mmCIF file of C-alpha atoms in Angstrom:
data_model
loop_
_atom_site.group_PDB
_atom_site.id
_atom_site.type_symbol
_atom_site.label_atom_id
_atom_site.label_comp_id
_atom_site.label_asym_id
_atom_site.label_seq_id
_atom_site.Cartn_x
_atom_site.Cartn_y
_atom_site.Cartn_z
ATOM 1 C CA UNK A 1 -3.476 187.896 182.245
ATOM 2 C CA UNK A 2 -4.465 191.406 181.202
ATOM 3 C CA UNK A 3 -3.899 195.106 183.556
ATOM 4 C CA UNK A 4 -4.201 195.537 187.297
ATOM 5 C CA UNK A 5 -8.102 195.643 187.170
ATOM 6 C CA UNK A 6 -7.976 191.788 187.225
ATOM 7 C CA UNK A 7 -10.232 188.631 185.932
ATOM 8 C CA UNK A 8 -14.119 188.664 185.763
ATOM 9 C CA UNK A 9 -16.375 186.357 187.047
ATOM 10 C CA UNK A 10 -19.564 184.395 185.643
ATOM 11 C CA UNK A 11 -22.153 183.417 188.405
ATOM 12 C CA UNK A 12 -22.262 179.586 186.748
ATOM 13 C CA UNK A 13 -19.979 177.784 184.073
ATOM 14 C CA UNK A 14 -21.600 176.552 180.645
ATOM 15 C CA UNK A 15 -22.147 172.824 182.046
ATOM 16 C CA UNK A 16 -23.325 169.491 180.329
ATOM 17 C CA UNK A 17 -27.105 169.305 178.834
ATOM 18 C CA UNK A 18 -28.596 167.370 176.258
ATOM 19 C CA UNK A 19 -27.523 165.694 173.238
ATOM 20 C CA UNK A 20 -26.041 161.977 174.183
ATOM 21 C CA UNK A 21 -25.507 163.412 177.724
ATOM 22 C CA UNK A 22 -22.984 166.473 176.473
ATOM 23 C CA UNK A 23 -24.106 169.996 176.265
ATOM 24 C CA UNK A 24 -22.475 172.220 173.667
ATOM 25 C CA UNK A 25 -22.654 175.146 175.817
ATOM 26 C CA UNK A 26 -23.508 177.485 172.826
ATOM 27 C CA UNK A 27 -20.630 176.417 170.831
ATOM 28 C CA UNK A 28 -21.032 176.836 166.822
ATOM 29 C CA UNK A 29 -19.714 173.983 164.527
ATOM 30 C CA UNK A 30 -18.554 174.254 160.747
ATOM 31 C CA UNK A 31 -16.196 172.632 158.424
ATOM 32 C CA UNK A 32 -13.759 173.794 155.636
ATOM 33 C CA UNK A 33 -11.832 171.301 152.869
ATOM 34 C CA UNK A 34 -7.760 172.185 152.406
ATOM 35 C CA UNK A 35 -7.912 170.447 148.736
ATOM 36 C CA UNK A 36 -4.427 171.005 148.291
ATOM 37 C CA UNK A 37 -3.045 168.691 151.610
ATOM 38 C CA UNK A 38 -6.164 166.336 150.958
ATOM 39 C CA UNK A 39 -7.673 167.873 154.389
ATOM 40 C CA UNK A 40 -10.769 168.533 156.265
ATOM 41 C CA UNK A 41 -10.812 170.730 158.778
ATOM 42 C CA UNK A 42 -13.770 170.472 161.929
ATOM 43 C CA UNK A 43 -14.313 173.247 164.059
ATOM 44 C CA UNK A 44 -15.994 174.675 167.068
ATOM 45 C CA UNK A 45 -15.683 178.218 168.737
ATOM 46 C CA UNK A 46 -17.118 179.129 172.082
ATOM 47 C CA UNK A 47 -16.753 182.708 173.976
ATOM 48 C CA UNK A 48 -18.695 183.251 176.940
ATOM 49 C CA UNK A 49 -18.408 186.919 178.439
ATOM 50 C CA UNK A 50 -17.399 186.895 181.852
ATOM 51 C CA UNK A 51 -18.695 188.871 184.890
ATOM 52 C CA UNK A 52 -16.946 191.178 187.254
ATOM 53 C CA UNK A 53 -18.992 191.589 190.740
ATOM 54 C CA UNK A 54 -18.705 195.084 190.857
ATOM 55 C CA UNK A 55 -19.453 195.676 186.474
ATOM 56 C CA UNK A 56 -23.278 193.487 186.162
ATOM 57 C CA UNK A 57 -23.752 193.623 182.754
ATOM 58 C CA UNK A 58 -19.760 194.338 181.423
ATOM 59 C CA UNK A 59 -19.719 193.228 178.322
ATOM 60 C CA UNK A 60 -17.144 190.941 177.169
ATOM 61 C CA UNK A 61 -13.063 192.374 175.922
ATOM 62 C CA UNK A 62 -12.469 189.084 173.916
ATOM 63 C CA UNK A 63 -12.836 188.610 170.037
ATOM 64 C CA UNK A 64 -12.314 185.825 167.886
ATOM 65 C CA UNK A 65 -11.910 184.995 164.088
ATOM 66 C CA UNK A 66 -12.800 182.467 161.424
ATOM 67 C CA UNK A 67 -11.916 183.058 158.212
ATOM 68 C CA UNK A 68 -12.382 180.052 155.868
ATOM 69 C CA UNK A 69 -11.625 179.843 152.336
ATOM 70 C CA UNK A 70 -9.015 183.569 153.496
ATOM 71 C CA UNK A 71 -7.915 185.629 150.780
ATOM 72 C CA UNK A 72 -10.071 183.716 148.431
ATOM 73 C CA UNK A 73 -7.817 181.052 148.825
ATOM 74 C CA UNK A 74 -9.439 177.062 149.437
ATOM 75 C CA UNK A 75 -6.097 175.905 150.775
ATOM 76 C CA UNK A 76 -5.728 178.770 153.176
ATOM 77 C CA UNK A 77 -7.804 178.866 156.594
ATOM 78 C CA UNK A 78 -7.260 181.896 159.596
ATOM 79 C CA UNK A 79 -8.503 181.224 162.888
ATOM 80 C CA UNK A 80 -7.761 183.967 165.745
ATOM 81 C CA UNK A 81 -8.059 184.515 169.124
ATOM 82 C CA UNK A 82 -7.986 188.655 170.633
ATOM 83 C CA UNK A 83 -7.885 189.227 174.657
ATOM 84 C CA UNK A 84 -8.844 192.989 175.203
ATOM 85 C CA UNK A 85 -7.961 195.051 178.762
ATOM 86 C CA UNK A 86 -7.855 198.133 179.864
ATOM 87 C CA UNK A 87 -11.041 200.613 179.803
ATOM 88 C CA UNK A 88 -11.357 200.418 175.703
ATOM 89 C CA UNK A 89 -10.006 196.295 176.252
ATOM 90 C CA UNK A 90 -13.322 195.062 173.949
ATOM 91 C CA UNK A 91 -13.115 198.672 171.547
ATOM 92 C CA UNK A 92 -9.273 197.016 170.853
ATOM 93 C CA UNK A 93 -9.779 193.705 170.605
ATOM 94 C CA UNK A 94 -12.201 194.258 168.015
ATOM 95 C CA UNK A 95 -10.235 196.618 166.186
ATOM 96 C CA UNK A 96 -7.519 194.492 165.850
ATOM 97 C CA UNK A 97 -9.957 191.729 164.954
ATOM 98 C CA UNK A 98 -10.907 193.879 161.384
ATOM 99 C CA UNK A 99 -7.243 194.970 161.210
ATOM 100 C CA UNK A 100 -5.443 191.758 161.074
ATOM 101 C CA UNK A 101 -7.278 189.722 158.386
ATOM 102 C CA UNK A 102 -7.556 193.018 156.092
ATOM 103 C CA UNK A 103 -3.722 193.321 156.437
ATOM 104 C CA UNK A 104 -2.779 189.805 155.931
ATOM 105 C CA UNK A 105 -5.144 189.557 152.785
ATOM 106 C CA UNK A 106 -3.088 192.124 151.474
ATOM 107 C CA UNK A 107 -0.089 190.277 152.010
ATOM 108 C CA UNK A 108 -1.484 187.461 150.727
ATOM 109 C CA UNK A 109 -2.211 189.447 147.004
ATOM 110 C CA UNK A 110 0.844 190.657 147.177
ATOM 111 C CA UNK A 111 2.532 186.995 147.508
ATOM 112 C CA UNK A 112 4.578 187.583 150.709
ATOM 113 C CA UNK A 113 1.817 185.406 152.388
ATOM 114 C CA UNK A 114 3.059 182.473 150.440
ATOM 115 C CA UNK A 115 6.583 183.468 150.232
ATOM 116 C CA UNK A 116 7.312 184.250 153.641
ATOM 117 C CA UNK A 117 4.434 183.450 156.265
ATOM 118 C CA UNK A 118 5.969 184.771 159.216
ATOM 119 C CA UNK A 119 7.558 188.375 157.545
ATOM 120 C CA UNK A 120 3.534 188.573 157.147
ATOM 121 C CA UNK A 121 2.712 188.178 160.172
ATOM 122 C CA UNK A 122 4.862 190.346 161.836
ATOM 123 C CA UNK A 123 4.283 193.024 159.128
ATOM 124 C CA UNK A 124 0.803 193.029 159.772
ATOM 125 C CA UNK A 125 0.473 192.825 163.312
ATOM 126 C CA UNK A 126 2.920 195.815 163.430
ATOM 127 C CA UNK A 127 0.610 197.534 160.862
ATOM 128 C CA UNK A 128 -2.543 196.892 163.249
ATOM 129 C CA UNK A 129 -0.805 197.935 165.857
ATOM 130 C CA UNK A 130 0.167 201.168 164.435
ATOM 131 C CA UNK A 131 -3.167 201.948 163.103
ATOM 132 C CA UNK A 132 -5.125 201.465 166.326
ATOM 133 C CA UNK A 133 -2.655 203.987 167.811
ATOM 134 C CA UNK A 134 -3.689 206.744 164.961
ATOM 135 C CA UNK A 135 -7.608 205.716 164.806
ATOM 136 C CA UNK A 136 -9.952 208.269 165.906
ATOM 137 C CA UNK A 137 -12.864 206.243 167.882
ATOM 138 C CA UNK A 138 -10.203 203.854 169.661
ATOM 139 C CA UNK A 139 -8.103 205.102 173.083
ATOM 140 C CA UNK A 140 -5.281 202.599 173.470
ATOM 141 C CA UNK A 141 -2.890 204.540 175.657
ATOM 142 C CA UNK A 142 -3.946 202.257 178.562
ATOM 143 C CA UNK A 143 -5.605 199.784 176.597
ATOM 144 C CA UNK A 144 -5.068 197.169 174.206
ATOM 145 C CA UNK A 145 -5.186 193.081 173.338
ATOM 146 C CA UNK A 146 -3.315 190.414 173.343
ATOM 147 C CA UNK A 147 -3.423 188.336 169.730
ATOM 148 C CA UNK A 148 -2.517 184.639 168.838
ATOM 149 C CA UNK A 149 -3.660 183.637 165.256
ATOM 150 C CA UNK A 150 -3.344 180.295 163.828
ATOM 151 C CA UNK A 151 -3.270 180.133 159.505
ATOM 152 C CA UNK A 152 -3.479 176.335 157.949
ATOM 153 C CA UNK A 153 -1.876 176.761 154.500
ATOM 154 C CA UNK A 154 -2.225 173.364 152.668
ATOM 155 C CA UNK A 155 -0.207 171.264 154.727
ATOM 156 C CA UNK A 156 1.669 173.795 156.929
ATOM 157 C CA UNK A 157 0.422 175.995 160.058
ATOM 158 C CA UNK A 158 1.802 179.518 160.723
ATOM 159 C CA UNK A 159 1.042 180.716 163.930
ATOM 160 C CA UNK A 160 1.753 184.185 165.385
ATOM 161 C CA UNK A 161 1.372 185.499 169.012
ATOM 162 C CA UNK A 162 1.202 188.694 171.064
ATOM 163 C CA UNK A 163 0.793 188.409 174.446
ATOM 164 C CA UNK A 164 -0.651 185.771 176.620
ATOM 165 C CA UNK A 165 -3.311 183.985 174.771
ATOM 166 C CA UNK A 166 -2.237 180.753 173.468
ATOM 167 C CA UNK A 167 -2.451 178.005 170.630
ATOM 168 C CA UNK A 168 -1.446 174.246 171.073
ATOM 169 C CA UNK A 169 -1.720 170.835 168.946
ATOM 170 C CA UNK A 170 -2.622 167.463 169.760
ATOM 171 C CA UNK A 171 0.090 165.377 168.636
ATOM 172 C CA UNK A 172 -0.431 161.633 168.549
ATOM 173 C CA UNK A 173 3.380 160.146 170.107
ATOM 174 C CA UNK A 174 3.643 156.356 171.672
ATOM 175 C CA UNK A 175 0.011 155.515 172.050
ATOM 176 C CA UNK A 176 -1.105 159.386 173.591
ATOM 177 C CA UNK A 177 -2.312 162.549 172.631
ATOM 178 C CA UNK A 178 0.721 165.015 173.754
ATOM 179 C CA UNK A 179 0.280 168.905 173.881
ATOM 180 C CA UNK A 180 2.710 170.517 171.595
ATOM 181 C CA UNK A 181 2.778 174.065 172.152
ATOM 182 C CA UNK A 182 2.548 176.426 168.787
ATOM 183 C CA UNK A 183 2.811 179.698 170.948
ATOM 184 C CA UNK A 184 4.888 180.841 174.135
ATOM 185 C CA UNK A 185 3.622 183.232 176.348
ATOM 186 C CA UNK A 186 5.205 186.809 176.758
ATOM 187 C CA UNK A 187 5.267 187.509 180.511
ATOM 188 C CA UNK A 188 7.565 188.349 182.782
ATOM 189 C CA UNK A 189 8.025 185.104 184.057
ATOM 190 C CA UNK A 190 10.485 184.632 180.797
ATOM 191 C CA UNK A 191 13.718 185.469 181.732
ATOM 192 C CA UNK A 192 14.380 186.622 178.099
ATOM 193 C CA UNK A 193 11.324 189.222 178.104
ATOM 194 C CA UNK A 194 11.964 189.919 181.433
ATOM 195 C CA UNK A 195 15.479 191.565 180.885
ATOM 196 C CA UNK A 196 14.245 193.060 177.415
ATOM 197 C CA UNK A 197 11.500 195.474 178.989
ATOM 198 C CA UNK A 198 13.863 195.716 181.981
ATOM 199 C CA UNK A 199 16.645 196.984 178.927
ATOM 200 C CA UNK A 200 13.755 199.388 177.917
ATOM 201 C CA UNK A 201 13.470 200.949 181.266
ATOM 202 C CA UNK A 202 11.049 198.948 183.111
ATOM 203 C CA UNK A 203 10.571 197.932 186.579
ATOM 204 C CA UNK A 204 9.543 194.423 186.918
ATOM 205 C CA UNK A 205 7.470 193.511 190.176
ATOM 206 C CA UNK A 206 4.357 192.214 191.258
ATOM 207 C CA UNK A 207 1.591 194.513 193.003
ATOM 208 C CA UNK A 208 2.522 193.003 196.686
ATOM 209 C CA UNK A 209 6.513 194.273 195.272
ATOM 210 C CA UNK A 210 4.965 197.772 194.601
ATOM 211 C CA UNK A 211 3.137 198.076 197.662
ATOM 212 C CA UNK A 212 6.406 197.299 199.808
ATOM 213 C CA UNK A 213 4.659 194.136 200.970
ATOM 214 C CA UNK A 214 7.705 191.715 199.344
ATOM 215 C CA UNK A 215 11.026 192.500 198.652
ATOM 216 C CA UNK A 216 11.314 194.541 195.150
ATOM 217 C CA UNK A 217 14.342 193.263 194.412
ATOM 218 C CA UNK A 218 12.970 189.331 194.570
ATOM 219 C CA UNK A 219 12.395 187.793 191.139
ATOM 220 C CA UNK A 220 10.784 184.352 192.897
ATOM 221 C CA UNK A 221 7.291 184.524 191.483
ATOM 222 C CA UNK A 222 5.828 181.300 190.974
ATOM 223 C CA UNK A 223 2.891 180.934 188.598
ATOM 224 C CA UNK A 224 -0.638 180.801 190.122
ATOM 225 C CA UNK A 225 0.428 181.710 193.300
ATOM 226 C CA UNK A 226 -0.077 185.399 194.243
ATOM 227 C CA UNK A 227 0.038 188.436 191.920
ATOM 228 C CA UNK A 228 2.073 187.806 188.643
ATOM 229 C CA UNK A 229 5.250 189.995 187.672
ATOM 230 C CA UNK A 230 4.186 192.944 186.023
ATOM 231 C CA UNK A 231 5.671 195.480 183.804
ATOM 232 C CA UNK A 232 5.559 199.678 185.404
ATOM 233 C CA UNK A 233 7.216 202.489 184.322
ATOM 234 C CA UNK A 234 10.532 203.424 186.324
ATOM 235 C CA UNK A 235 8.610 206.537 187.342
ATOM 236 C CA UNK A 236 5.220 206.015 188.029
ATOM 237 C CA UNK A 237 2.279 202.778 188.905
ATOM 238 C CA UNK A 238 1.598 202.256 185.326
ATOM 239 C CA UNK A 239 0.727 200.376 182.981
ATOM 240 C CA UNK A 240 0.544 197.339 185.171
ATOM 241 C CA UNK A 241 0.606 195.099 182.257
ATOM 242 C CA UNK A 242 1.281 191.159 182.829
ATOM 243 C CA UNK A 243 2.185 191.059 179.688
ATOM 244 C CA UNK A 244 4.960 191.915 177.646
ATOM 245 C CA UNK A 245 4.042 192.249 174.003
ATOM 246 C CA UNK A 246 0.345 193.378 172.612
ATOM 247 C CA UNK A 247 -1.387 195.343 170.239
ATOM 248 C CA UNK A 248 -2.148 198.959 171.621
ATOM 249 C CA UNK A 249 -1.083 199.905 174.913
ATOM 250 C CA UNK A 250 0.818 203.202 173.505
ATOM 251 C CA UNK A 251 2.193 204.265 177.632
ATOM 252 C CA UNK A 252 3.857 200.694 177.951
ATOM 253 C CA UNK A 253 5.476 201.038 174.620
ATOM 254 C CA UNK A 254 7.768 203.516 176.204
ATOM 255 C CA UNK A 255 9.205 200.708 178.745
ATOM 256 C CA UNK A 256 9.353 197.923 176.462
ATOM 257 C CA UNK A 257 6.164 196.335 175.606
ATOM 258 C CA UNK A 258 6.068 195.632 172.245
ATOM 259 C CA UNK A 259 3.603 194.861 169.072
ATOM 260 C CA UNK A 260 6.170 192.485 167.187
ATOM 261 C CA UNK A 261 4.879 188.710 167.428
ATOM 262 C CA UNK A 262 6.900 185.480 167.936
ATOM 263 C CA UNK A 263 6.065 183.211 164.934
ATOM 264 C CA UNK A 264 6.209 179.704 164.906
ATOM 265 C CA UNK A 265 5.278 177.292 161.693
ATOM 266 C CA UNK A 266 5.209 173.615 161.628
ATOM 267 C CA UNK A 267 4.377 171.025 158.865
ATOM 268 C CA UNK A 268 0.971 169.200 159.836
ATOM 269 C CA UNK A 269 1.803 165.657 159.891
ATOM 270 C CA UNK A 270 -0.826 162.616 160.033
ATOM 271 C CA UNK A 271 -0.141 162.517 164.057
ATOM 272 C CA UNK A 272 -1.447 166.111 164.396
ATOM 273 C CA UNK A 273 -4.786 165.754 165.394
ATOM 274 C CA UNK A 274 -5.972 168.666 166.104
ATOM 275 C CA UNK A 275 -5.383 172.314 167.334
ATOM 276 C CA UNK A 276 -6.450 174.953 169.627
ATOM 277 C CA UNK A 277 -6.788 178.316 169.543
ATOM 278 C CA UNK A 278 -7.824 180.381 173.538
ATOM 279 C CA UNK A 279 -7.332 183.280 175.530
ATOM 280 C CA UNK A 280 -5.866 183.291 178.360
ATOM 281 C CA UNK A 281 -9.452 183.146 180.910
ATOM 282 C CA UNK A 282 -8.425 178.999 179.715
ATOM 283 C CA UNK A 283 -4.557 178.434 180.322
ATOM 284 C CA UNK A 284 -4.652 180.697 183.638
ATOM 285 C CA UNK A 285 -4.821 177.569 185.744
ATOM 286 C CA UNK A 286 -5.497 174.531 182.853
ATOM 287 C CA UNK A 287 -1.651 173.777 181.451
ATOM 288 C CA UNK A 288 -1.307 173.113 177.612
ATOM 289 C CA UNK A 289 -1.108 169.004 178.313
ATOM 290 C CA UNK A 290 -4.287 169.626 180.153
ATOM 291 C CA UNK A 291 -6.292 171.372 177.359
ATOM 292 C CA UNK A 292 -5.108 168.596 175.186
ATOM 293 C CA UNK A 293 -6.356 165.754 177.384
ATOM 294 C CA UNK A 294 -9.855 166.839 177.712
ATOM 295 C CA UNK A 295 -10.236 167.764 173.532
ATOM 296 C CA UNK A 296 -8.968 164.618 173.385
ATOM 297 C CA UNK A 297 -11.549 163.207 175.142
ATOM 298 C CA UNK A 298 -14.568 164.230 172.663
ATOM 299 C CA UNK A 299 -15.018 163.552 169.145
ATOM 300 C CA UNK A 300 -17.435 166.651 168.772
ATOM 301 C CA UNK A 301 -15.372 169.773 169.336
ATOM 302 C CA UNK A 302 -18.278 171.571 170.688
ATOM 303 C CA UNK A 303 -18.822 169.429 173.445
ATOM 304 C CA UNK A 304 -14.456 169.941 173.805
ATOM 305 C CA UNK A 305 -15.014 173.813 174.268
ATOM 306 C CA UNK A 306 -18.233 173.415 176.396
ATOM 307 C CA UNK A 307 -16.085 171.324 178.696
ATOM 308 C CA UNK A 308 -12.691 173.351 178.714
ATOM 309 C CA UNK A 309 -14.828 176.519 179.560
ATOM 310 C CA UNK A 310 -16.649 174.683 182.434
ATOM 311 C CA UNK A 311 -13.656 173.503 184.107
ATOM 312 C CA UNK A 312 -11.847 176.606 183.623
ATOM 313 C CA UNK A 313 -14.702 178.238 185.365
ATOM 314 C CA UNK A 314 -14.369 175.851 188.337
ATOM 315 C CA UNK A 315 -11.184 176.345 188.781
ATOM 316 C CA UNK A 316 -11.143 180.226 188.388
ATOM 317 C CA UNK A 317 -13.788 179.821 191.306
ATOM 318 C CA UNK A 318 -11.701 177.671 193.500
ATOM 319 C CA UNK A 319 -8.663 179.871 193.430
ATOM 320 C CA UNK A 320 -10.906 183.624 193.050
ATOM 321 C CA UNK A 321 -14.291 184.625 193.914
ATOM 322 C CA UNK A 322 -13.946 186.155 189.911
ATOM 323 C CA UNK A 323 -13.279 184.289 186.371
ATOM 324 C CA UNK A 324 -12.326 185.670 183.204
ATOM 325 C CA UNK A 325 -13.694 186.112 179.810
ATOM 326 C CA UNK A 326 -13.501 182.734 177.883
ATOM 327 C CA UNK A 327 -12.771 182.306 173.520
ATOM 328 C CA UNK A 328 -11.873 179.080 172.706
ATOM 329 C CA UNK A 329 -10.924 177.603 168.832
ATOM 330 C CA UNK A 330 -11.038 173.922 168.843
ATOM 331 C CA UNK A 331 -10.014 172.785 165.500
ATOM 332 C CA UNK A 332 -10.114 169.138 164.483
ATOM 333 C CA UNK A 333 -7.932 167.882 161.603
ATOM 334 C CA UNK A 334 -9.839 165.414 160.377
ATOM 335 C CA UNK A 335 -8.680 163.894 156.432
ATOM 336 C CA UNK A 336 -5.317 162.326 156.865
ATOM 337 C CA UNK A 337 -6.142 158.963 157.085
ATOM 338 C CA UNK A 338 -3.476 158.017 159.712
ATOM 339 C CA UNK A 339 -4.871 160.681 161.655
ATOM 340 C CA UNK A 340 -8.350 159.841 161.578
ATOM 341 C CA UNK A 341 -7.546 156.409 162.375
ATOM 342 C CA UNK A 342 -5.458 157.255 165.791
ATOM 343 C CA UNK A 343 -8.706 160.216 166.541
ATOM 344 C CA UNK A 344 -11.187 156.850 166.494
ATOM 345 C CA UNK A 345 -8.814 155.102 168.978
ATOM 346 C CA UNK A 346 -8.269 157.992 170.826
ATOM 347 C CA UNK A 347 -12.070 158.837 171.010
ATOM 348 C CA UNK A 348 -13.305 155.422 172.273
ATOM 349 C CA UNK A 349 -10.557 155.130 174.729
ATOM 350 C CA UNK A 350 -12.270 157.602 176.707
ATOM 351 C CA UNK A 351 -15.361 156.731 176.590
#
């Protein structure tokens, strides 16, 4: 969830068309071999710009990255998900979009890719951060992005997240697909983020907390249910974020919010299926296990992302009158043969 100018909305979700019965909704397909791990990866992106009532025409704040083959590399494959807000939300988002990859290829000729994936990461991200605060055509003092990136190195997958965007595997575990979550989300619902902005000078409250409508000093949010707990400055209604790290944002810096990412890596084993990479317009009311389920339940990833966007539609609908922008990264793991065996059964089990 981005500032205090809230979600967007899109008049009808990308539904179900032709083609055996499932629409792709616009979603692009392609394929890239990881030689060294004996791997194929399948994927599909989909981003549909969302619509606020009062903005016709607003174009979307998220930006997303594929980058096969990275650093001239064949065993090294970025994918990358960026969730803009704020006035200049989209001019960030695709800022940090260039930034990232151009930063991280230099860390990968340099060899601290290799040597030390997540030092990378958090050098780079730091480094994007600080140029978008010095470049000349971007304004992030109340704007910025959230960013969750997800590198396959042979047989290993590095991911690093700022923000609220998220990236999850399918892991197949005693006959089911089970969501194994490759990210955590930096809100204030964490008690651990909570008290480190908090540490920094922040105030922590929701928008009914700041308008006297709830006590201040109550820390019972519940997710989905009202405003969220956002981070303000002790002296003043900004910046509002719901968020506690991101790229950009230069005022929230000064209570806490941060550009340093949480990195997580994890060896891809034959039961990893597959992975996926979304803002947060997805997981604001579809939980990771969800997600999972329903990529699960397609052996095309485009017809995965057409359907994840379309439900996450509905459901923005059913709790708002408003929806958010939608990216989604769907990335099958297709060539371990234990793998592919358990996607075949998992496939025709749903149909």
């Amino acid at each position: 969830m981005g500032c205090t100018q809230g979600k967007c909305c899109l008049p009808r979700p990308p539904g179900r068309g032709s083609g055996g019965g499932r629409g792709r909704g616009g979603a692009t397909l392609g394929r890239a071999e990881v030689p060294g791990a004996g791997l194929l990866l399948e994927y599909a992106t989909l981003d549909v710009a969302g619509l606020y009532p009062d903005s016709p025409g607003r174009e979307s704040q998220d930006a997303h990255l594929v980058a096969t083959r990275f650093a001239g590399d064949p065993d090294l494959h970025l994918f990358a998900v960026f969730d803009g807000h704020g006035a200049a939300g989209t001019a960030c988002a695709g800022f940090a979009r260039d930034a990232l990859p151009r930063l991280l290829a230099a860390a990968a000729g340099a060899g601290s890719l290799a040597a030390d994936p997540a030092a990378a990461f958090r050098e780079s991200m730091l480094g994007a951060n600080a140029e978008m605060h010095a470049a000349a055509g971007v304004d992030d003092f109340m704007s910025g992005t959230t960013a969750v990136a997800a590198l396959v190195a042979g047989g290993a997958l590095h991911v690093a997240n700022v923000g609220d965007s998220r990236a999850v595997a399918g892991v197949w575990r005693a006959g089911r697909v089970v969501a194994e979550d490759l990210s955590w989300d930096q809100t204030p619902f964490r008690a651990d983020e909570r008290a480190r902005v908090k540490a920094s000078g922040a105030r922590v409250m929701s928008v009914e907390q700041v308008e006297g409508m709830r006590d201040p000093e109550s820390e019972g949010w519940v997710p989905d249910e009202g405003d969220p707990p956002r981070v303000w400055a002790r002296d003043g209604l900004y910046p509002g974020t719901a968020f506690t790290r991101s790229l950009g944002d230069l005022a929230a810096e000064a209570v806490g919010v941060i550009a340093e990412p949480e990195v997580k890596s994890v060896e891809i084993t034959p039961a990893h299926l597959f992975f996926v990479v979304a803002s947060d317009g997805v997981f604001e009311f579809l939980s990771s296990q969800e997600v999972v389920d329903m990529v699960a339940m397609y052996q095309d990833p485009r017809d995965a992302c057409s359907a994840i966007a379309a439900e996450s539609y509905k459901l923005w609908l059913e709790h708002e009158n408003r929806t958010d922008d939608i990216t989604i990264i769907i990335v099958h793991i297709r060539d371990s043969e234990i793998g592919a065996t358990k996607w075949t059964m998992v496939a025709s089990e749903h149909q």
